[in-house]
Structure formats: C-alpha cells, structure tokens
Short mmCIF file of C-alpha atoms in Angstrom, two decimals:
data_model
loop_
_atom_site.label_atom_id
_atom_site.label_comp_id
_atom_site.label_asym_id
_atom_site.label_seq_id
_atom_site.Cartn_x
_atom_site.Cartn_y
_atom_site.Cartn_z
CA MET A 1 202.98 -51.64 58.95
CA ALA A 2 203.76 -55.35 59.10
CA SER A 3 200.92 -55.97 61.55
CA PHE A 4 198.52 -54.02 59.31
CA ILE A 5 199.44 -56.18 56.31
CA GLU A 6 199.09 -59.36 58.37
CA SER A 7 195.68 -58.25 59.65
CA GLY A 8 194.49 -57.59 56.11
CA TRP A 9 195.86 -60.91 54.97
CA GLN A 10 194.16 -62.69 57.87
CA TYR A 11 190.85 -61.17 56.80
CA MET A 12 191.29 -62.45 53.24
CA ILE A 13 192.25 -66.01 54.13
CA SER A 14 189.34 -66.10 56.60
CA HIS A 15 186.78 -65.15 53.93
CA PHE A 16 188.21 -66.86 50.82
CA ASN A 17 189.74 -70.28 50.25
CA ASP A 18 193.09 -70.95 48.58
CA PHE A 19 191.57 -71.66 45.17
CA GLN A 20 189.58 -68.42 45.15
CA LEU A 21 192.60 -66.36 46.16
CA ALA A 22 195.15 -68.06 43.90
CA CYS A 23 192.95 -68.13 40.78
CA LEU A 24 190.19 -65.54 40.95
CA GLY A 25 192.14 -63.21 43.25
CA SER A 26 195.24 -63.38 41.02
CA PHE A 27 193.13 -62.76 37.91
CA PHE A 28 191.39 -59.74 39.47
CA LEU A 29 194.73 -58.34 40.67
CA HIS A 30 196.29 -58.81 37.23
CA GLU A 31 193.39 -57.14 35.42
CA SER A 32 193.35 -54.21 37.84
CA VAL A 33 197.08 -53.50 37.68
CA PHE A 34 197.29 -54.08 33.92
CA PHE A 35 194.44 -51.81 32.85
CA LEU A 36 195.00 -49.12 35.48
CA SER A 37 198.66 -48.81 34.45
CA GLY A 38 198.08 -49.20 30.70
CA LEU A 39 194.99 -47.10 30.00
CA PRO A 40 196.61 -43.72 30.87
CA PHE A 41 198.98 -44.09 27.90
CA ILE A 42 195.99 -44.28 25.55
CA TYR A 43 194.70 -40.98 26.91
CA LEU A 44 198.15 -39.40 26.75
CA GLU A 45 198.45 -40.36 23.10
CA ARG A 46 194.95 -39.16 22.18
CA ALA A 47 195.31 -35.85 24.02
CA GLY A 48 198.84 -35.22 22.80
CA TRP A 49 200.05 -34.59 26.34
CA LEU A 50 203.74 -35.10 27.08
CA SER A 51 204.32 -35.59 23.35
CA LYS A 52 207.91 -34.38 23.68
CA TYR A 53 208.65 -37.62 25.53
CA LYS A 54 206.97 -39.84 22.93
CA ILE A 55 209.48 -42.08 21.16
CA GLN A 56 207.64 -42.27 17.84
CA ALA A 57 205.75 -39.38 16.22
CA LYS A 58 203.10 -41.72 14.82
CA ASN A 59 199.90 -42.26 16.83
CA ASN A 60 197.48 -45.16 16.87
CA SER A 61 193.91 -44.51 15.79
CA PRO A 62 191.15 -44.75 18.42
CA GLU A 63 189.73 -47.69 16.44
CA ALA A 64 193.06 -49.55 16.69
CA GLN A 65 193.24 -48.88 20.42
CA GLU A 66 189.67 -50.08 20.97
CA ARG A 67 190.31 -53.22 18.92
CA CYS A 68 193.31 -53.94 21.13
CA ILE A 69 191.24 -53.62 24.32
CA THR A 70 188.43 -55.82 22.97
CA ARG A 71 190.82 -58.61 21.98
CA LEU A 72 192.73 -58.32 25.25
CA LEU A 73 189.56 -58.95 27.24
CA LEU A 74 188.82 -61.97 25.04
CA TYR A 75 192.34 -63.35 25.50
CA HIS A 76 192.41 -62.67 29.24
CA PHE A 77 189.10 -64.43 29.92
CA GLY A 78 189.60 -67.11 27.27
CA VAL A 79 193.29 -67.92 27.88
CA ASN A 80 194.77 -66.31 31.01
CA LEU A 81 191.99 -67.24 33.43
CA PRO A 82 191.77 -70.90 32.34
CA VAL A 83 195.57 -71.19 32.57
CA MET A 84 195.48 -69.84 36.13
CA ILE A 85 192.82 -72.40 37.04
CA VAL A 86 194.59 -75.33 35.37
CA SER A 87 198.01 -74.44 36.84
CA TYR A 88 196.67 -74.11 40.41
CA PRO A 89 197.26 -77.80 41.32
CA VAL A 90 200.88 -77.52 40.10
CA PHE A 91 201.56 -74.52 42.33
CA ARG A 92 199.91 -76.25 45.27
CA PHE A 93 201.95 -79.40 44.66
CA MET A 94 205.17 -77.35 44.58
CA GLY A 95 204.35 -75.82 47.97
CA MET A 96 202.53 -72.55 47.35
CA ARG A 97 200.59 -71.45 50.42
CA SER A 98 198.51 -68.50 51.55
CA SER A 99 198.51 -69.07 55.30
CA LEU A 100 200.21 -66.96 57.96
CA PRO A 101 202.95 -66.19 58.81
CA LEU A 102 203.87 -64.10 55.78
CA PRO A 103 207.40 -64.55 54.39
CA SER A 104 210.06 -62.00 55.29
CA TRP A 105 210.95 -59.22 52.85
CA LYS A 106 214.36 -60.87 52.44
CA VAL A 107 212.73 -64.08 51.22
CA ILE A 108 210.28 -62.21 48.99
CA SER A 109 212.94 -60.00 47.39
CA THR A 110 215.33 -62.95 46.87
CA GLN A 111 212.65 -65.01 45.15
CA ILE A 112 211.48 -62.13 42.94
CA LEU A 113 215.08 -61.40 41.89
CA PHE A 114 215.45 -65.07 40.95
CA TYR A 115 212.21 -64.89 38.95
CA PHE A 116 213.47 -61.87 37.03
CA ILE A 117 216.75 -63.58 36.14
CA LEU A 118 215.10 -66.84 35.09
CA GLU A 119 212.30 -65.06 33.22
CA ASP A 120 214.80 -62.97 31.28
CA PHE A 121 216.72 -66.07 30.19
CA VAL A 122 213.66 -68.08 29.15
CA PHE A 123 211.91 -65.10 27.54
CA TYR A 124 214.97 -64.12 25.50
CA TRP A 125 215.27 -67.52 23.81
CA GLY A 126 211.53 -67.94 23.40
CA HIS A 127 211.16 -64.45 21.93
CA ARG A 128 214.13 -64.95 19.62
CA MET A 129 212.57 -68.21 18.43
CA LEU A 130 209.31 -66.38 17.70
CA HIS A 131 211.25 -64.17 15.28
CA THR A 132 212.10 -67.09 13.02
CA LYS A 133 210.21 -66.90 9.73
CA TRP A 134 207.43 -69.45 10.30
CA LEU A 135 206.67 -68.61 13.94
CA TYR A 136 206.72 -64.89 13.22
CA LYS A 137 204.30 -65.22 10.31
CA HIS A 138 201.83 -67.52 12.07
CA VAL A 139 202.14 -66.44 15.71
CA HIS A 140 204.28 -63.47 16.70
CA SER A 141 203.11 -61.13 13.92
CA VAL A 142 199.92 -60.57 15.95
CA HIS A 143 201.91 -58.81 18.67
CA HIS A 144 203.71 -56.74 16.04
CA GLU A 145 200.49 -55.45 14.49
CA TYR A 146 201.23 -52.37 16.57
CA ALA A 147 204.52 -50.95 15.27
CA THR A 148 203.87 -47.99 17.56
CA PRO A 149 203.21 -49.70 20.88
CA PHE A 150 201.26 -48.32 23.81
CA GLY A 151 201.01 -49.78 27.31
CA LEU A 152 198.19 -52.25 26.69
CA THR A 153 199.87 -53.80 23.63
CA SER A 154 202.29 -55.49 26.03
CA GLU A 155 199.86 -58.41 26.37
CA TYR A 156 198.31 -58.22 22.92
CA ALA A 157 199.44 -61.48 21.32
CA HIS A 158 198.36 -64.69 19.66
CA PRO A 159 196.93 -67.19 22.19
CA ALA A 160 199.80 -69.57 21.41
CA GLU A 161 202.29 -66.84 22.28
CA ILE A 162 200.46 -66.07 25.50
CA LEU A 163 201.06 -69.69 26.52
CA PHE A 164 204.56 -69.85 25.05
CA LEU A 165 206.02 -66.72 26.63
CA GLY A 166 203.70 -66.83 29.64
CA PHE A 167 205.67 -69.92 30.66
CA ALA A 168 208.68 -67.65 31.20
CA THR A 169 206.72 -65.65 33.78
CA ILE A 170 205.34 -68.57 35.77
CA VAL A 171 208.24 -71.05 35.61
CA GLY A 172 210.08 -69.40 38.52
CA PRO A 173 207.12 -69.44 40.93
CA ALA A 174 206.10 -72.89 39.68
CA ILE A 175 209.42 -74.49 40.70
CA THR A 176 209.81 -72.62 44.01
CA GLY A 177 206.26 -72.81 45.37
CA PRO A 178 206.24 -69.32 46.95
CA HIS A 179 203.79 -67.79 49.35
CA LEU A 180 200.81 -66.33 47.50
CA ILE A 181 201.79 -62.78 48.50
CA THR A 182 205.17 -63.29 46.79
CA LEU A 183 203.39 -64.51 43.65
CA TRP A 184 201.12 -61.45 43.72
CA LEU A 185 204.02 -59.02 44.16
CA TRP A 186 205.90 -60.73 41.31
CA MET A 187 202.81 -60.40 39.13
CA VAL A 188 202.45 -56.70 39.94
CA VAL A 189 206.08 -55.75 39.22
CA ARG A 190 206.15 -57.89 36.07
CA VAL A 191 202.97 -56.30 34.71
CA LEU A 192 204.20 -52.78 35.52
CA GLU A 193 207.53 -53.53 33.84
CA THR A 194 206.05 -54.86 30.60
CA VAL A 195 203.49 -52.04 30.39
CA GLU A 196 206.32 -49.51 30.83
CA ALA A 197 208.41 -51.25 28.16
CA HIS A 198 205.53 -50.90 25.67
CA CYS A 199 204.28 -47.47 26.75
CA GLY A 200 205.87 -45.58 23.84
CA TYR A 201 207.29 -42.84 26.06
CA HIS A 202 210.79 -42.26 27.39
CA PHE A 203 210.54 -39.93 30.39
CA PRO A 204 213.35 -38.29 32.38
CA TRP A 205 212.19 -40.42 35.31
CA SER A 206 212.18 -43.70 33.35
CA LEU A 207 214.04 -46.48 35.17
CA SER A 208 216.34 -47.05 32.18
CA ASN A 209 217.91 -43.65 32.92
CA PHE A 210 219.03 -44.89 36.34
CA LEU A 211 219.49 -48.66 36.04
CA PRO A 212 222.19 -49.51 33.45
CA LEU A 213 220.94 -53.05 32.75
CA TYR A 214 217.26 -52.14 32.54
CA GLY A 215 215.77 -52.05 29.02
CA GLY A 216 212.62 -49.98 29.28
CA ALA A 217 210.51 -48.34 26.60
CA ASP A 218 213.30 -46.93 24.43
CA PHE A 219 215.00 -50.32 24.18
CA HIS A 220 211.82 -52.25 23.36
CA ASP A 221 210.31 -49.61 21.08
CA TYR A 222 213.27 -50.12 18.74
CA HIS A 223 212.31 -53.79 18.54
CA HIS A 224 208.77 -52.95 17.42
CA ARG A 225 209.57 -50.50 14.66
CA LEU A 226 212.03 -52.68 12.72
CA LEU A 227 211.51 -55.61 10.40
CA TYR A 228 211.34 -58.90 12.28
CA THR A 229 214.57 -60.24 10.77
CA LYS A 230 216.60 -57.21 11.85
CA SER A 231 214.96 -56.09 15.08
CA GLY A 232 217.07 -57.66 17.85
CA ASN A 233 216.45 -56.44 21.41
CA TYR A 234 214.70 -59.69 22.36
CA SER A 235 215.17 -59.35 26.12
CA SER A 236 212.32 -58.97 28.55
CA THR A 237 213.36 -56.73 31.45
CA PHE A 238 217.13 -56.44 31.42
CA ILE A 239 219.45 -56.10 28.42
CA TYR A 240 222.38 -58.36 29.29
CA MET A 241 221.16 -61.31 27.19
CA ASP A 242 221.09 -59.15 24.05
CA TRP A 243 224.50 -57.74 24.95
CA ILE A 244 226.01 -61.20 25.50
CA PHE A 245 224.70 -62.61 22.23
CA GLY A 246 225.13 -59.45 20.16
CA THR A 247 221.47 -59.02 19.25
CA ASP A 248 221.44 -55.35 20.27
CA LYS A 249 224.13 -54.15 17.84
CA GLY A 250 221.68 -52.26 15.63
CA TYR A 251 220.18 -50.49 18.61
CA ARG A 252 223.58 -49.55 20.03
CA LYS A 253 224.72 -48.25 16.65
CA LEU A 254 221.60 -46.10 16.35
CA LYS A 255 222.10 -44.72 19.88
CA ALA A 256 225.73 -43.90 19.10
CA MET A 257 224.70 -42.07 15.91
CA LYS A 258 222.06 -40.05 17.76
CA SER A 259 224.56 -39.19 20.49
CA SER A 260 227.06 -37.96 17.87
CA GLU A 261 224.37 -35.85 16.19
CA ASP A 262 223.34 -34.33 19.54
CA ASP A 263 226.96 -33.50 20.35
CA ALA A 264 227.38 -31.84 16.95
CA MET A 265 224.21 -29.78 17.48
CA ASN A 266 225.37 -28.68 20.93
CA LYS A 267 228.74 -27.55 19.54
CA LYS A 268 227.01 -25.44 16.89
CA MET A 269 224.87 -23.80 19.53
#
C-alpha cells in the first residue's frame, strides 16, 4: 500500500510543480471533497429520506439551497483560491515540501492532532468574538442566514469571516511547514468534519455517539437555531472549550430536559 501511494505521488510531482500542487491541487481537492460530501444532504432534505434522523423539522427551500451554492462558488473562487495563492510563499518559507520520501503515519497523525487542538482554540475565541453585537450584525449574520443548516452551509459566510476563521484552519500548518500530503489530509478531515457538523442530521453512526469530546451536528445545530446572544456552543470540532468556559450550559440543560422526558415516556410505556 505504501509503495502504491509513493508511486502515485511520484507521478504527481513529476508532472506538476510545487505551486500547481499546493495551490491549484489543494483548491481542486477542497472543492471535490466539500461538494461531494455536502450535496447529498440537499438531496436527502428534498426527498425527505432519513427524515427521522433530521434534527429540525423545518426544511430549506430549493431556492435557498441554490442561492447558497451560487454564493459558495463565488466565495471559493473569489476568496479561497486567491488566499491559497497568496499564502503559498509563507508555507514554502516555513518548510512545506512535496518531494519524496513521504512522512510516516506517526508524523502525519501527530501533526493533524496538533492542528485540531490549535484550530479548536483559535476558532472558539474567533467565533465567540463574531457573536458580539457589531461583528454579528455586519459579518457573522451571513452565516446564520440558514437557521436550519445543511452540509454546504458550513462554508457559507461573509468574505471577512472566511479570512477571519480560515486563519484558525491554516495557522497550524503555516507554523509547522508540513509535507503537502499532510496538508491535504488535514484539509480533507477538516472539510468532512465541518460538513458533518452542519449537515442537520444526527445518525446512530454519528461520531458524537462514540467520541465523548466530539461536537457533531447535534451540538452545532443548537448553535444555529438560537438567538446570537444566547446560542453558545462556539467550538469547532471538540466541545471542551465550551465546557471549560461554560458556554454550553443552555445546550446541556436542553439535553438533560429531553433525557428526562424520554425516561418519563419509557416508564409510561
């Protein structure tokens, strides 16, 4: 398996230069993973499939979904791609490379774990700041146009927010200068995580059912359907920052109430 990956990587670095791979290759990978993982939730919502797992009963109109996609393409080509191009020299300066040999899985997993921890910390404070009155009104309210989120709304935001919170995603790789394959894997897992958090469905196989510190869709959906001053649940991937600073109290109280109601219903049955 390792030799197969190295052979494929050798082919890529033989046919494309570092700039093409790091900028255009990263952009193509991001777009592919984002839309392929996010679009199915639009079709699930429209068809009414798996509705018993949907967190909110309300659905988005096809027009609202199409508007989201149109603006996402505008933001991705008008903001994300230029940022990737402009930040390329920084990553190169910090030591990012694409040459063989590939890093070991131990190195890759250690770096990605570090990125998750750092991203959670930076994202929490940045997101909490965006919920102050002025920033919410002029910037973050764009993301909250969809009180009933679906997968693709994860990246639907004001251009200023894309830059502001996007910093949380790239700061880890920027200061460590990883191999390009590590950067790509980080991008893939981060995109899949944020799409899942906004998908609007809580399945029996959702990661939050198995990983105690993982937020997931149920945790983040609560954030979207409350007023900005009372929402809480500001964390990105894991929930420990909200737990430490007490910004998940409303969510925990609601979960406790639902649990009590379920227990009462089960006793009656």
